[in-house]
Amino acid sequence: MSLELATAGESHGPALVAIVSGLPAGLVLDRDAIDADLRRRQQGYGRSPRQQIEADEVEVLAGLRHGRTFGTPLALVVRNRDHKNWTWGMSPWPPEGEPEGKGTKPVTLPRPGHADLAGVQKHGLADVRDALERASARHTAVYVAAGGVAKALLREIGVDVSGEALPEAGADPGAVDEARQDRDTLGGRVEVRARGVPPGFGSYARREDRLDARLAAALMGIQAVKGVEIGDGFALSGLRGSAAHDEIVRDERGLNRETNRAGGIEGGVSNGEEIVVRAAMKPLPTLMRPLRSVDLDTGEAADALVERSDVSAVEALGVVAEAAVAWELARAAREKFGGDSVGDFVGAWRAYLERIDWTARGS
Ligand code: EPS
């Protein structure tokens, strides 16, 4: 039994959609909690005026009755309010009437750092918009909605996931204001922590099952992320082995560690300590003072496309990374505990904890 997620949607199309399958029956979802995460994702200092147009809310089209899952595919929708300004330009069917609104002229000036150029080359596109619409980080909204479902499942087994921007660069309002004045952008780093994950999520047997590899892929799959570390990550490479590992001790909690340099994962398997992961985001590539590019129509040197843009979205990344980690942990939990109803799932978790004699820190 595993969780699966399929998504569709463009930045200025009618909506973003997600289909979540592999949930047990009887999971209670809280619409307000999911909407609160969607709102958190939209906040943060340095976002673009687009965030004043959007007011993200989750809609459910299937798989839920009176707030409880059926154990069948769950269909989620987050609408793009900005689509009303793009009804001709982003019409799914050949548009009728005269061109009006946004997106009516082809984009031919690829932005360095975006998927623009590689996207048109890969798919043989004439209009960069046909690549950038799906590549846009707008898409992260529906991942946050799916992450809200994952967090509800994890809560049933006492796992709590939270993510936030580290207080540097793109999360500092002063630095964001300076960058905005210079018509530039900022990146930054985020940290996600998961408490209550028992030992034994993931596997050392195959590299694709390793929990650290899965979390790294989940985070690297988010737009603008260029680096991921687990625990003390890159800093560990500069230490001696004697200073880099977490010694095993026995205390009232059973087998335990006094340090957590491994970030809660050893050999690709959770070890019962807090899971700690960080992701580094590059500065956003849509610049008000554009970088050099080439016009794909004329072949002449030209400045890249200038569009409204975030100066920084690091705080949003904290929320998106939280959702990505929650999703991957929920997937690992489904693989480990299975069950067609929430009761089966929780029962298997209880029996496992009894067998390994492990209690989460702080519980
Ligand atoms: C994005 C470009 C901007 C951001 C967008 C991500 O969109 P627009 O081109 O409409 O101004 O605002 O992020 C969101 C819309 C969002 O909700 O996070 C990009 O190119 O990745």
Coordinates of N, CA, C and O and ligand atoms in Angstrom, one line a residue, residues 11-12 41-42 47-48 50-51 54 56 82 86 111 114 135-138 140-141 223 286 307-310, ligand 1:
S11 N 0.1 27.9 -14.4 CA 0.1 29.0 -13.5 C -1.2 30.0 -13.8 O -1.7 30.5 -12.8
H12 N -1.5 30.2 -15.1 CA -2.6 31.1 -15.4 C -3.8 30.4 -16.0 O -4.6 31.0 -16.6
R41 N 1.4 29.7 2.7 CA 2.3 29.7 1.5 C 2.2 31.0 0.7 O 3.2 31.4 0.1
Q42 N 1.1 31.7 0.8 CA 1.0 32.9 0.0 C 1.6 34.1 0.7 O 1.8 35.2 0.1
R47 N 6.7 38.8 -1.7 CA 6.0 38.2 -2.8 C 5.5 39.2 -3.8 O 5.4 40.4 -3.6
S48 N 5.1 38.7 -5.0 CA 4.7 39.5 -6.1 C 3.3 40.0 -5.9 O 2.5 39.4 -5.2
R50 N 0.9 39.3 -7.6 CA 0.0 38.1 -7.9 C -0.7 37.6 -6.7 O -1.8 37.1 -6.7
Q51 N 0.0 37.7 -5.5 CA -0.6 37.1 -4.3 C -1.7 38.0 -3.8 O -2.5 37.5 -3.0
E54 N -4.6 36.2 -5.9 CA -5.0 34.9 -5.4 C -5.5 34.9 -4.0 O -5.0 35.7 -3.1
D56 N -6.0 31.4 -2.1 CA -6.1 30.0 -2.4 C -7.0 29.3 -1.3 O -6.8 29.5 -0.1
D82 N -6.4 34.5 -11.0 CA -5.8 35.3 -12.0 C -6.3 34.9 -13.4 O -6.2 35.6 -14.4
W86 N -6.8 36.0 -18.1 CA -6.1 35.3 -19.1 C -7.0 34.4 -19.9 O -6.6 33.4 -20.4
R111 N 14.2 33.5 -20.1 CA 14.8 34.0 -18.9 C 15.9 33.0 -18.5 O 15.6 31.8 -18.2
H114 N 15.4 30.1 -15.6 CA 14.0 29.5 -15.7 C 14.0 28.2 -16.6 O 15.1 28.0 -17.3
A135 N 6.0 25.1 -15.6 CA 7.2 25.1 -14.8 C 7.1 26.0 -13.6 O 7.8 25.9 -12.6
S136 N 6.1 27.0 -13.7 CA 6.0 28.0 -12.6 C 5.8 27.4 -11.2 O 5.1 26.4 -11.1
A137 N 6.3 28.1 -10.3 CA 6.1 27.7 -8.9 C 4.7 27.9 -8.3 O 4.4 27.5 -7.2
R138 N 3.8 28.4 -9.2 CA 2.4 28.5 -8.8 C 1.9 27.1 -8.5 O 1.0 26.9 -7.6
T140 N 3.0 24.9 -6.8 CA 3.3 24.4 -5.4 C 2.0 24.5 -4.6 O 2.0 23.9 -3.5
A141 N 1.1 25.3 -5.0 CA -0.1 25.5 -4.2 C -0.9 24.2 -4.0 O -1.3 23.8 -2.9
Q223 N 10.5 23.9 -7.3 CA 11.1 24.9 -8.1 C 12.1 25.7 -7.3 O 11.9 26.1 -6.2
T286 N 13.2 35.5 -12.5 CA 12.5 36.6 -13.2 C 13.0 37.9 -12.6 O 12.6 38.2 -11.5
E307 N 8.7 40.3 -16.3 CA 7.3 40.1 -15.8 C 7.3 40.5 -14.4 O 8.3 40.4 -13.7
R308 N 6.1 40.7 -13.8 CA 6.0 40.9 -12.4 C 6.6 39.6 -11.7 O 6.5 38.5 -12.3
S309 N 7.3 39.8 -10.6 CA 7.9 38.7 -10.0 C 8.0 38.9 -8.5 O 8.0 40.0 -8.0
D310 N 8.2 37.8 -7.8 CA 8.5 37.8 -6.4 C 10.0 38.3 -6.3 O 10.8 38.0 -7.1
Ligands
EPS1 C1 6.2 32.4 -10.7 C2 6.0 33.7 -11.2 C3 5.0 34.5 -10.5 C4 4.8 34.1 -9.1 C5 4.4 32.6 -9.1 C6 5.6 31.8 -9.5 O1 3.7 34.4 -11.1 P1 3.1 35.5 -12.1 O2 3.9 35.3 -13.4 O3 1.7 35.1 -12.3 O4 3.3 36.8 -11.5 O5 3.8 34.9 -8.5 O6 4.0 32.2 -7.9 C7 2.6 32.1 -7.7 C8 1.7 32.5 -8.5 C9 2.2 31.5 -6.4 O7 1.0 31.4 -6.1 O8 3.2 31.1 -5.7 C10 7.2 31.6 -11.4 O9 7.6 31.9 -12.5 O10 7.6 30.5 -10.9

